[in-house]
Short mmCIF file of C-alpha atoms and ligand atoms in Angstrom, two decimals:
data_model
loop_
_atom_site.label_atom_id
_atom_site.label_comp_id
_atom_site.label_asym_id
_atom_site.label_seq_id
_atom_site.Cartn_x
_atom_site.Cartn_y
_atom_site.Cartn_z
CA MET Y 857 -2.86 -33.95 -72.26
CA SER Y 858 -2.19 -31.00 -69.98
CA THR Y 859 1.18 -30.52 -68.23
CA ILE Y 860 2.14 -29.02 -65.04
CA SER Y 861 3.09 -25.39 -65.91
CA GLU Y 862 6.89 -24.33 -65.95
CA SER Y 863 6.35 -21.45 -63.69
CA SER Y 864 3.68 -21.54 -60.93
CA VAL Y 865 3.08 -20.39 -57.34
CA PHE Y 866 4.49 -23.73 -56.29
CA ASP Y 867 7.94 -22.45 -57.35
CA GLU Y 868 7.83 -19.53 -54.78
CA PRO Y 869 10.68 -20.21 -52.30
CA VAL Y 870 8.55 -19.50 -49.27
CA LEU Y 871 6.36 -22.46 -50.05
CA ASN Y 872 9.34 -24.76 -49.33
CA VAL Y 873 10.47 -23.36 -45.95
CA ILE Y 874 8.38 -25.33 -43.53
CA HIS Y 875 9.13 -28.65 -45.57
CA LEU Y 876 12.92 -27.60 -45.51
CA LEU Y 877 12.86 -26.99 -41.71
CA ASN Y 878 11.12 -30.46 -41.39
CA SER Y 879 13.60 -32.42 -43.38
CA LEU Y 880 16.98 -30.78 -42.54
CA THR Y 881 17.80 -32.89 -39.45
CA GLY Y 882 17.19 -36.08 -41.43
CA GLU Y 883 19.46 -34.88 -44.35
CA HIS Y 884 22.35 -34.14 -41.77
CA PRO Y 885 22.01 -36.59 -39.00
CA GLN Y 886 25.68 -35.85 -38.04
CA ALA Y 887 24.83 -32.22 -37.14
CA ILE Y 888 23.32 -30.59 -34.20
CA SER Y 889 20.27 -28.67 -35.37
CA LEU Y 890 19.57 -25.15 -34.14
CA ALA Y 891 17.18 -24.65 -37.14
CA SER Y 892 13.85 -25.88 -36.28
CA GLY Y 893 11.67 -24.13 -33.81
CA ARG Y 894 10.15 -27.32 -32.51
CA PRO Y 895 9.20 -27.44 -28.75
CA ASP Y 896 11.57 -29.53 -26.58
CA ASP Y 897 11.02 -33.16 -27.26
CA GLU Y 898 11.10 -33.66 -23.47
CA GLN Y 899 7.95 -31.50 -23.18
CA CYS Y 900 5.99 -33.71 -25.65
CA ASP Y 901 4.83 -36.10 -23.03
CA PRO Y 902 2.37 -38.71 -24.20
CA ALA Y 903 1.09 -39.10 -20.67
CA LEU Y 904 -0.58 -35.78 -21.40
CA ILE Y 905 -2.82 -37.39 -23.91
CA GLU Y 906 -4.30 -39.89 -21.30
CA ARG Y 907 -4.50 -37.16 -18.61
CA GLY Y 908 -6.36 -34.79 -20.80
CA LEU Y 909 -8.78 -37.24 -22.20
CA ALA Y 910 -9.60 -38.65 -18.62
CA SER Y 911 -10.22 -35.22 -17.38
CA TYR Y 912 -12.47 -34.19 -20.29
CA THR Y 913 -14.48 -37.46 -19.96
CA ARG Y 914 -14.98 -36.91 -16.31
CA TYR Y 915 -16.11 -33.49 -17.12
CA LEU Y 916 -18.71 -34.77 -19.63
CA ASP Y 917 -19.81 -37.36 -17.14
CA GLN Y 918 -22.10 -39.28 -19.44
CA PRO Y 919 -20.45 -42.45 -20.88
CA ALA Y 920 -22.89 -42.60 -23.87
CA SER Y 921 -22.38 -39.06 -24.93
CA VAL Y 922 -18.56 -39.53 -24.77
CA ALA Y 923 -18.75 -42.33 -27.38
CA THR Y 924 -20.76 -40.14 -29.86
CA LEU Y 925 -18.86 -36.95 -29.12
CA LEU Y 926 -15.38 -38.24 -29.51
CA CYS Y 927 -16.18 -40.95 -32.30
CA GLN Y 928 -18.88 -39.46 -34.54
CA TYR Y 929 -18.52 -36.50 -36.87
CA SER Y 930 -18.95 -33.44 -34.60
CA ALA Y 931 -19.70 -29.75 -34.62
CA THR Y 932 -17.82 -27.71 -37.45
CA ALA Y 933 -17.00 -24.99 -34.93
CA GLY Y 934 -15.66 -27.30 -32.19
CA ILE Y 935 -16.76 -29.06 -29.04
CA ILE Y 936 -14.55 -27.16 -26.43
CA ASN Y 937 -15.51 -23.58 -27.33
CA GLU Y 938 -16.80 -22.74 -23.87
CA LEU Y 939 -13.50 -24.14 -22.25
CA LEU Y 940 -11.37 -22.16 -24.63
CA ALA Y 941 -13.44 -18.86 -24.10
CA GLU Y 942 -12.82 -19.53 -20.19
CA HIS Y 943 -9.13 -19.82 -20.86
CA MET Y 944 -9.05 -16.57 -22.86
CA ARG Y 945 -10.89 -14.90 -19.79
CA VAL Y 946 -8.25 -16.31 -17.23
CA ASP Y 947 -5.10 -15.93 -19.11
CA GLU Y 948 -5.88 -12.78 -21.31
CA GLY Y 949 -8.59 -10.95 -19.55
CA LEU Y 950 -10.63 -11.27 -22.88
CA CYS Y 951 -14.11 -10.86 -21.43
CA PRO Y 952 -16.46 -12.10 -22.63
CA VAL Y 953 -15.30 -14.15 -25.64
CA ASP Y 954 -18.45 -15.34 -27.17
CA PRO Y 955 -17.92 -19.15 -27.69
CA ASP Y 956 -20.09 -19.06 -30.93
CA CYS Y 957 -17.31 -16.58 -32.39
CA LEU Y 958 -14.68 -19.19 -31.89
CA VAL Y 959 -13.74 -21.86 -34.39
CA VAL Y 960 -11.49 -24.71 -33.12
CA CYS Y 961 -8.95 -25.39 -35.92
CA GLN Y 962 -6.09 -27.85 -36.77
CA GLY Y 963 -3.38 -25.70 -35.68
CA PHE Y 964 -2.57 -22.02 -36.40
CA GLN Y 965 -1.96 -23.02 -40.00
CA GLU Y 966 -5.61 -23.92 -40.61
CA ALA Y 967 -6.89 -21.00 -38.42
CA VAL Y 968 -5.08 -18.51 -40.57
CA THR Y 969 -6.21 -20.35 -43.79
CA LEU Y 970 -9.82 -19.92 -42.74
CA ALA Y 971 -9.28 -16.33 -41.70
CA LEU Y 972 -7.73 -15.50 -45.05
CA LEU Y 973 -10.52 -17.18 -46.90
CA ALA Y 974 -13.15 -15.24 -44.86
CA LEU Y 975 -11.30 -11.87 -45.53
CA PHE Y 976 -10.05 -12.01 -49.08
CA ASP Y 977 -13.05 -13.09 -51.18
CA LYS Y 978 -13.04 -9.78 -52.85
CA GLY Y 979 -9.25 -9.17 -53.07
CA GLY Y 980 -7.21 -6.53 -51.29
CA VAL Y 981 -3.73 -6.44 -49.80
CA LEU Y 982 -2.32 -8.34 -47.02
CA LEU Y 983 0.52 -6.64 -45.04
CA VAL Y 984 3.12 -8.82 -43.38
CA PRO Y 985 6.29 -7.89 -41.38
CA ASP Y 986 9.48 -8.97 -43.17
CA PRO Y 987 11.22 -11.32 -42.44
CA VAL Y 988 8.28 -13.42 -41.18
CA PHE Y 989 7.18 -16.89 -40.52
CA SER Y 990 6.58 -18.60 -43.93
CA GLY Y 991 3.32 -20.22 -42.75
CA ILE Y 992 1.58 -16.97 -43.39
CA THR Y 993 3.38 -15.78 -46.65
CA GLY Y 994 3.18 -19.33 -48.07
CA ILE Y 995 -0.52 -19.94 -47.61
CA ALA Y 996 -1.30 -16.28 -48.70
CA LYS Y 997 0.67 -16.90 -51.94
CA LEU Y 998 -1.18 -20.27 -52.44
CA LEU Y 999 -4.57 -18.53 -52.02
CA LYS Y 1000 -3.31 -15.81 -54.77
CA ILE Y 1001 -3.67 -13.00 -52.15
CA GLU Y 1002 -1.63 -9.88 -52.87
CA VAL Y 1003 1.08 -9.76 -50.13
CA VAL Y 1004 2.94 -6.62 -49.35
CA ALA Y 1005 6.05 -6.95 -47.19
CA VAL Y 1006 6.79 -4.27 -44.64
CA PRO Y 1007 10.36 -4.01 -43.57
CA MET Y 1008 10.42 -5.12 -39.85
CA ALA Y 1009 11.92 -1.72 -38.55
CA THR Y 1010 8.76 0.02 -40.28
CA PHE Y 1011 6.48 -2.50 -38.88
CA LEU Y 1012 7.73 -1.83 -35.29
CA ASP Y 1013 7.58 2.00 -35.68
CA PRO Y 1014 3.95 3.38 -35.54
CA ARG Y 1015 4.88 6.58 -37.49
CA ALA Y 1016 6.75 4.88 -40.17
CA LEU Y 1017 3.96 2.02 -40.42
CA ARG Y 1018 1.32 4.73 -40.76
CA HIS Y 1019 3.29 6.42 -43.62
CA PHE Y 1020 3.95 3.09 -45.32
CA ILE Y 1021 0.14 2.16 -45.29
CA SER Y 1022 -0.96 5.53 -46.65
CA THR Y 1023 1.69 5.17 -49.43
CA VAL Y 1024 0.13 1.62 -50.38
CA GLN Y 1025 -3.52 3.09 -50.11
CA CYS Y 1026 -2.34 6.06 -52.34
CA GLN Y 1027 -1.45 3.57 -54.96
CA GLY Y 1028 -5.08 2.54 -55.20
CA ARG Y 1029 -4.33 -0.67 -53.28
CA LYS Y 1030 -6.88 -1.49 -50.45
CA VAL Y 1031 -5.34 -2.96 -47.33
CA ARG Y 1032 -7.59 -5.64 -46.00
CA ALA Y 1033 -5.61 -7.03 -43.25
CA ILE Y 1034 -2.16 -6.93 -41.48
CA TYR Y 1035 -0.44 -10.02 -39.89
CA ALA Y 1036 1.25 -9.54 -36.59
CA ILE Y 1037 3.08 -11.77 -34.03
CA PRO Y 1038 3.07 -9.21 -31.22
CA ASP Y 1039 5.01 -11.40 -28.82
CA PHE Y 1040 8.50 -12.84 -29.76
CA SER Y 1041 8.10 -13.14 -33.66
CA ASN Y 1042 9.57 -15.85 -35.84
CA PRO Y 1043 12.23 -15.49 -36.95
CA THR Y 1044 13.65 -12.44 -35.33
CA ALA Y 1045 11.98 -12.53 -31.91
CA ASP Y 1046 10.83 -8.97 -32.27
CA SER Y 1047 7.85 -7.84 -30.17
CA LEU Y 1048 5.39 -4.83 -30.59
CA SER Y 1049 5.55 -2.38 -27.72
CA PHE Y 1050 2.35 -1.46 -26.09
CA ASP Y 1051 2.23 1.93 -28.05
CA ALA Y 1052 2.83 0.00 -31.30
CA ARG Y 1053 -0.09 -2.37 -30.58
CA GLN Y 1054 -2.35 0.60 -29.90
CA ALA Y 1055 -1.16 2.52 -32.85
CA MET Y 1056 -1.51 -0.43 -35.24
CA LEU Y 1057 -5.16 -0.87 -34.06
CA ASP Y 1058 -5.80 2.88 -34.54
CA ILE Y 1059 -4.44 2.74 -38.15
CA ALA Y 1060 -6.65 -0.41 -38.69
CA ARG Y 1061 -9.73 1.38 -37.48
CA ALA Y 1062 -8.97 4.59 -39.43
CA CYS Y 1063 -8.20 2.60 -42.74
CA ASP Y 1064 -10.80 -0.18 -42.05
CA PHE Y 1065 -8.78 -3.17 -42.20
CA TYR Y 1066 -8.30 -6.15 -39.80
CA VAL Y 1067 -5.47 -7.48 -37.72
CA LEU Y 1068 -4.49 -11.13 -37.88
CA GLU Y 1069 -2.92 -11.68 -34.28
CA ASP Y 1070 -0.82 -14.80 -33.92
CA ASN Y 1071 -0.17 -15.69 -30.42
CA ALA Y 1072 2.15 -18.69 -30.91
CA TYR Y 1073 4.91 -17.69 -28.64
CA ARG Y 1074 2.90 -15.59 -26.20
CA TYR Y 1075 3.02 -17.88 -23.33
CA PHE Y 1076 6.95 -18.08 -23.39
CA ARG Y 1077 8.18 -14.83 -21.88
CA TYR Y 1078 11.36 -15.05 -19.79
CA GLU Y 1079 11.53 -11.48 -18.45
CA GLY Y 1080 9.70 -8.22 -18.17
CA ASP Y 1081 5.96 -7.65 -17.79
CA ARG Y 1082 3.28 -9.26 -20.13
CA LEU Y 1083 1.64 -6.88 -22.55
CA PRO Y 1084 -2.05 -7.20 -23.34
CA ALA Y 1085 -2.86 -9.16 -26.46
CA MET Y 1086 -4.14 -6.94 -29.25
CA LYS Y 1087 -7.52 -8.87 -29.10
CA ALA Y 1088 -7.93 -7.42 -25.49
CA LEU Y 1089 -7.34 -3.88 -26.78
CA ASP Y 1090 -9.82 -4.10 -29.59
CA SER Y 1091 -11.89 -7.33 -29.98
CA GLU Y 1092 -13.69 -5.82 -33.04
CA ARG Y 1093 -10.75 -5.40 -35.27
CA VAL Y 1094 -8.77 -8.55 -34.54
CA PHE Y 1095 -8.85 -12.02 -35.72
CA TYR Y 1096 -7.15 -13.87 -32.77
CA LEU Y 1097 -5.24 -16.90 -33.99
CA GLY Y 1098 -4.22 -19.43 -31.34
CA SER Y 1099 -1.92 -22.48 -31.52
CA PHE Y 1100 -1.39 -25.19 -29.04
CA ALA Y 1101 1.89 -26.28 -30.85
CA LYS Y 1102 4.22 -24.74 -28.30
CA SER Y 1103 1.97 -24.59 -25.27
CA ILE Y 1104 0.94 -28.28 -25.33
CA PHE Y 1105 2.59 -30.04 -28.22
CA PRO Y 1106 2.32 -29.77 -32.09
CA GLY Y 1107 1.35 -33.35 -32.75
CA LEU Y 1108 -2.11 -32.58 -31.60
CA ARG Y 1109 -2.55 -30.06 -34.32
CA MET Y 1110 -4.77 -27.89 -32.23
CA GLY Y 1111 -5.43 -24.21 -32.63
CA TYR Y 1112 -8.30 -21.80 -33.07
CA VAL Y 1113 -9.51 -18.48 -34.58
CA VAL Y 1114 -11.80 -15.99 -32.56
CA ALA Y 1115 -13.64 -13.78 -35.03
CA PRO Y 1116 -13.94 -10.02 -34.64
CA GLN Y 1117 -16.69 -9.37 -32.06
CA GLY Y 1118 -19.41 -6.79 -32.59
CA VAL Y 1119 -22.26 -6.46 -35.03
CA HIS Y 1120 -20.59 -8.41 -37.84
CA ALA Y 1121 -19.46 -11.32 -35.71
CA PRO Y 1122 -22.15 -13.73 -36.86
CA GLU Y 1123 -21.23 -13.24 -40.48
CA TRP Y 1124 -17.53 -13.57 -39.85
CA THR Y 1125 -18.15 -16.79 -37.84
CA ALA Y 1126 -20.36 -18.11 -40.60
CA ARG Y 1127 -17.73 -17.55 -43.12
CA LEU Y 1128 -15.14 -19.17 -41.00
CA CYS Y 1129 -17.39 -22.20 -40.44
CA LYS Y 1130 -18.32 -22.56 -44.07
CA SER Y 1131 -14.60 -22.65 -45.07
CA LYS Y 1132 -13.79 -25.06 -42.16
CA SER Y 1133 -16.48 -27.39 -43.17
CA LEU Y 1134 -14.96 -27.63 -46.64
CA VAL Y 1135 -11.40 -27.61 -45.62
CA SER Y 1136 -11.39 -30.24 -42.90
CA VAL Y 1137 -15.03 -30.93 -41.90
CA HIS Y 1138 -14.12 -30.39 -38.19
CA THR Y 1139 -11.17 -30.70 -35.78
CA PRO Y 1140 -10.53 -34.19 -34.47
CA ALA Y 1141 -12.72 -34.54 -31.36
CA LEU Y 1142 -9.96 -36.55 -29.65
CA CYS Y 1143 -7.51 -33.82 -29.84
CA GLN Y 1144 -10.01 -31.32 -28.79
CA ALA Y 1145 -10.75 -33.43 -25.74
CA VAL Y 1146 -7.09 -33.62 -24.82
CA VAL Y 1147 -6.63 -29.83 -24.87
CA GLY Y 1148 -10.07 -29.34 -23.04
CA GLY Y 1149 -9.15 -31.75 -20.31
CA LEU Y 1150 -5.69 -30.25 -19.78
CA LEU Y 1151 -7.26 -26.78 -19.49
CA LEU Y 1152 -9.75 -28.11 -17.01
CA ASP Y 1153 -6.78 -29.68 -15.00
CA ASN Y 1154 -5.02 -26.36 -15.06
CA GLN Y 1155 -7.80 -23.92 -13.95
CA PHE Y 1156 -8.06 -23.04 -17.58
CA SER Y 1157 -4.60 -21.54 -17.53
CA LEU Y 1158 -1.86 -21.99 -20.25
CA VAL Y 1159 0.32 -19.80 -18.08
CA GLN Y 1160 -0.03 -22.40 -15.25
CA LEU Y 1161 0.41 -25.43 -17.60
CA ASN Y 1162 3.60 -23.89 -19.01
CA ALA Y 1163 5.31 -22.53 -15.84
CA ALA Y 1164 7.94 -25.47 -15.83
CA ARG Y 1165 8.49 -25.23 -19.46
CA VAL Y 1166 9.11 -21.51 -19.41
CA ALA Y 1167 11.77 -21.91 -16.75
CA ALA Y 1168 13.37 -24.64 -18.69
CA TYR Y 1169 13.41 -22.55 -21.96
CA ALA Y 1170 14.63 -19.64 -20.10
CA ARG Y 1171 17.67 -21.49 -18.92
CA LYS Y 1172 18.48 -22.56 -22.44
CA ARG Y 1173 18.04 -18.97 -23.79
CA ASP Y 1174 20.48 -17.80 -21.06
CA TYR Y 1175 23.02 -20.57 -21.70
CA MET Y 1176 22.98 -19.90 -25.38
CA LEU Y 1177 23.58 -16.27 -24.74
CA GLU Y 1178 26.51 -17.15 -22.52
CA CYS Y 1179 27.94 -19.51 -25.11
CA LEU Y 1180 27.55 -16.79 -27.85
CA ALA Y 1181 29.45 -14.32 -25.71
CA GLN Y 1182 32.32 -16.80 -25.19
CA ALA Y 1183 32.37 -17.96 -28.75
CA PHE Y 1184 32.38 -14.51 -30.40
CA ALA Y 1185 34.28 -12.49 -27.66
CA ASP Y 1186 37.04 -11.73 -30.33
CA GLN Y 1187 34.61 -11.17 -33.25
CA PRO Y 1188 33.20 -7.62 -32.94
CA GLY Y 1189 31.53 -7.94 -36.39
CA VAL Y 1190 29.14 -10.70 -34.94
CA SER Y 1191 26.21 -9.42 -32.80
CA TRP Y 1192 22.90 -10.87 -31.54
CA ASN Y 1193 19.84 -9.89 -29.66
CA ARG Y 1194 18.68 -10.81 -26.17
CA PRO Y 1195 15.00 -11.88 -26.72
CA ALA Y 1196 12.66 -11.49 -23.69
CA GLY Y 1197 10.96 -14.61 -24.82
CA GLY Y 1198 10.11 -16.98 -27.65
CA PHE Y 1199 12.23 -19.66 -29.12
CA PHE Y 1200 14.92 -17.74 -31.31
CA ILE Y 1201 17.93 -15.79 -31.14
CA ASN Y 1202 18.72 -13.40 -34.05
CA LEU Y 1203 22.36 -13.32 -34.93
CA LYS Y 1204 24.09 -10.93 -37.41
CA LEU Y 1205 27.14 -11.85 -39.20
CA PRO Y 1206 29.67 -9.76 -41.28
CA PHE Y 1207 29.09 -11.86 -44.41
CA GLU Y 1208 26.33 -13.35 -46.32
CA PHE Y 1209 24.75 -16.59 -45.07
CA THR Y 1210 22.17 -18.20 -47.29
CA GLN Y 1211 21.03 -21.75 -48.06
CA ALA Y 1212 24.41 -22.73 -49.71
CA GLN Y 1213 26.23 -21.65 -46.55
CA MET Y 1214 23.83 -23.44 -44.27
CA LYS Y 1215 24.53 -26.66 -46.09
CA GLU Y 1216 28.39 -26.13 -46.02
CA CYS Y 1217 28.23 -25.37 -42.37
CA ALA Y 1218 26.05 -28.39 -41.61
CA ILE Y 1219 28.34 -30.75 -43.63
CA ALA Y 1220 31.71 -29.43 -42.69
CA PHE Y 1221 31.17 -28.10 -39.09
CA ARG Y 1222 28.08 -30.38 -38.13
CA VAL Y 1223 25.84 -27.57 -36.89
CA ILE Y 1224 22.69 -26.41 -38.73
CA VAL Y 1225 21.61 -22.79 -38.30
CA PHE Y 1226 18.94 -21.30 -40.34
CA PRO Y 1227 19.30 -18.41 -42.81
CA VAL Y 1228 16.84 -15.46 -42.01
CA ALA Y 1229 16.88 -14.51 -45.72
CA LEU Y 1230 14.70 -17.70 -46.44
CA PHE Y 1231 11.94 -15.87 -44.45
CA SER Y 1232 12.15 -12.66 -46.42
CA LEU Y 1233 10.17 -11.57 -49.50
CA LEU Y 1234 12.25 -8.37 -49.81
CA GLY Y 1235 15.73 -10.10 -49.97
CA HIS Y 1236 16.46 -8.91 -46.43
CA GLY Y 1237 18.43 -10.66 -43.76
CA THR Y 1238 21.05 -12.11 -45.89
CA ARG Y 1239 23.68 -11.59 -43.10
CA GLU Y 1240 21.38 -13.03 -40.27
CA VAL Y 1241 20.78 -16.56 -38.82
CA ARG Y 1242 17.86 -17.67 -36.70
CA LEU Y 1243 19.32 -19.73 -33.74
CA SER Y 1244 16.69 -21.93 -32.04
CA PHE Y 1245 17.34 -23.01 -28.50
CA SER Y 1246 14.05 -24.74 -27.82
CA ASN Y 1247 14.71 -28.41 -28.84
CA VAL Y 1248 18.45 -29.00 -27.92
CA SER Y 1249 20.07 -29.82 -24.56
CA LEU Y 1250 22.48 -27.41 -22.76
CA GLU Y 1251 25.45 -29.67 -23.84
CA GLN Y 1252 24.14 -29.58 -27.41
CA ILE Y 1253 23.85 -25.72 -27.25
CA ARG Y 1254 27.63 -25.56 -26.06
CA VAL Y 1255 28.96 -27.87 -28.63
CA ALA Y 1256 26.81 -26.31 -31.45
CA ILE Y 1257 27.77 -22.72 -30.66
CA GLU Y 1258 31.45 -23.75 -30.59
CA ARG Y 1259 31.06 -25.34 -33.97
CA PHE Y 1260 29.45 -22.36 -35.28
CA GLY Y 1261 32.19 -20.16 -33.91
CA ALA Y 1262 34.68 -22.30 -35.83
CA TYR Y 1263 32.79 -21.85 -39.02
CA VAL Y 1264 32.60 -18.09 -38.75
CA ASP Y 1265 36.32 -17.89 -37.85
CA THR Y 1266 36.99 -19.93 -40.99
CA GLN Y 1267 34.88 -17.57 -43.18
CA LEU Y 1268 36.70 -14.63 -41.62
CA GLY Y 1269 39.94 -16.24 -42.37
CA CYS Y 1270 41.01 -16.36 -38.67
CA GLY Y 1271 40.42 -20.07 -38.18
CA SER Y 1272 42.16 -21.07 -35.09
CA ARG Y 1273 39.29 -23.33 -34.19
CA SER Y 1274 39.10 -26.26 -36.54
CA ALA Y 1275 36.11 -28.15 -37.85
CA THR Y 1276 37.57 -31.26 -36.24
CA GLU Y 1277 38.36 -29.91 -32.97
CA HIS Y 1278 35.13 -31.13 -31.35
CA HIS Y 1279 35.09 -34.58 -32.73
CA ALA Y 1280 35.60 -36.01 -29.29
CA THR Y 1281 32.23 -34.86 -28.26
CA ASP Y 1282 30.59 -36.51 -31.23
CA ASP Y 1283 29.56 -39.77 -29.63
CA LEU Y 1284 27.97 -37.93 -26.72
CA ILE Y 1285 25.99 -35.60 -29.01
CA ARG Y 1286 24.90 -38.57 -31.26
CA ALA Y 1287 23.78 -40.51 -28.13
CA GLU Y 1288 21.88 -37.55 -26.94
CA GLN Y 1289 20.26 -36.92 -30.34
CA ALA Y 1290 19.13 -40.50 -30.65
CA ASP Y 1291 17.74 -40.30 -27.12
CA ARG Y 1292 15.76 -37.32 -27.89
CA GLY Y 1293 14.64 -38.47 -31.37
CA ALA Y 1294 15.98 -35.27 -32.90
C1 LIG W 2615 4.84 -17.64 -35.83
C2 LIG W 2615 4.24 -18.94 -35.78
N1 LIG W 2615 2.95 -19.10 -35.77
C3 LIG W 2615 2.21 -20.28 -35.51
C4 LIG W 2615 3.18 -21.48 -35.48
C5 LIG W 2615 2.53 -22.81 -35.22
O1 LIG W 2615 1.69 -23.29 -36.08
P1 LIG W 2615 0.74 -24.61 -35.98
O2 LIG W 2615 -0.22 -24.48 -34.71
O3 LIG W 2615 0.08 -24.67 -37.27
O4 LIG W 2615 1.81 -25.73 -35.74
C6 LIG W 2615 4.44 -21.41 -35.49
C7 LIG W 2615 5.29 -22.65 -35.47
O5 LIG W 2615 6.32 -22.72 -35.87
C8 LIG W 2615 4.97 -20.14 -35.66
O6 LIG W 2615 6.35 -19.87 -35.71
#
């Protein structure tokens, strides 16, 4: 009888990160979680399902076809492709996106899986920034793709990136694609400047590789001007990977991939569709109808659909920044960034903070913050944490940062704030968490 081998790709730590994030709150119900990048529970409004469905059904205007379209097997590539192409024209100036080059997927996670399957049939190297969202590194490892991690500082600097890539190529390794979250990355909230976007595309053209552009946080900018999507700068070099997890809600599992346009577009789309038909047959038509209907209701604009959410998240970001300034006023060794968007603040500590410290902090100080090191293949970020402000109330942010401040004081041996000091607020926080289903 065969046995499960002792060492396998399933032992890779990055394969466990998403599961860990999904289970942490349940394991520490007494703690406030700043760990997961879930959108605000309050934005996950079930009324959107009915509204989207009703609007899409009105748009179809033929009751018989509604039944077939929504309840039968349906087209592999999707049924709302024209509506999505129109959204990309309205919000991104992508003009024209050929609806036939677009495959509707079950979230970003399936979209990137299909893109990797289409790209890596003959091997090659996938470049990823480091640290990075484990959704990309985990699936790439599972597909046995060779992943080369680029330190984030190198990734953001065009000259350093060019040098890094030529070193990889000189080793005889062929770069096939680079993964980028140009706007407000996960976990560090870094963004690519306009010049860095252009330069990365120049390098991709010169070295003949593709860009996998992940737009998950693109619609969550709190200050400054929007930069163009990389797909808008060069539609032939980019697989554009969309997710509605944050911009509508994640339970729909809705996303898409737009193939590189140009002469090879039909071949890329055929590869994506073949892979899709074997991975999940097609994306649930009901979920597509909800997204299509909500786009129809909002003049095809996710910017419009998310205006109130963006304002609410901006308030949370600002408040967390205020709380951090108060909590760490006397700790010059602690620093953090001020992200212009996204769901995360990156905080640097003067000591190591890994999974063991996360647990200790959750149990003794009743706050969960996530170690950046768990997102790194290079062993970087061991003194950094990711603080998520998206799915906590302002009051929870205040208490959580106070508790984390007390933890840091204790680690640094100057613990005037104690772990028990904030017990009086426990009932309030527990009641809020129960209300919010967190
Ligand atoms: C960088 C990044 N991309 C994509 C996603 C969303 O993926 P999906 O649409 O599969 O939920 C997330 C969610 O956490 C993310 O952080």
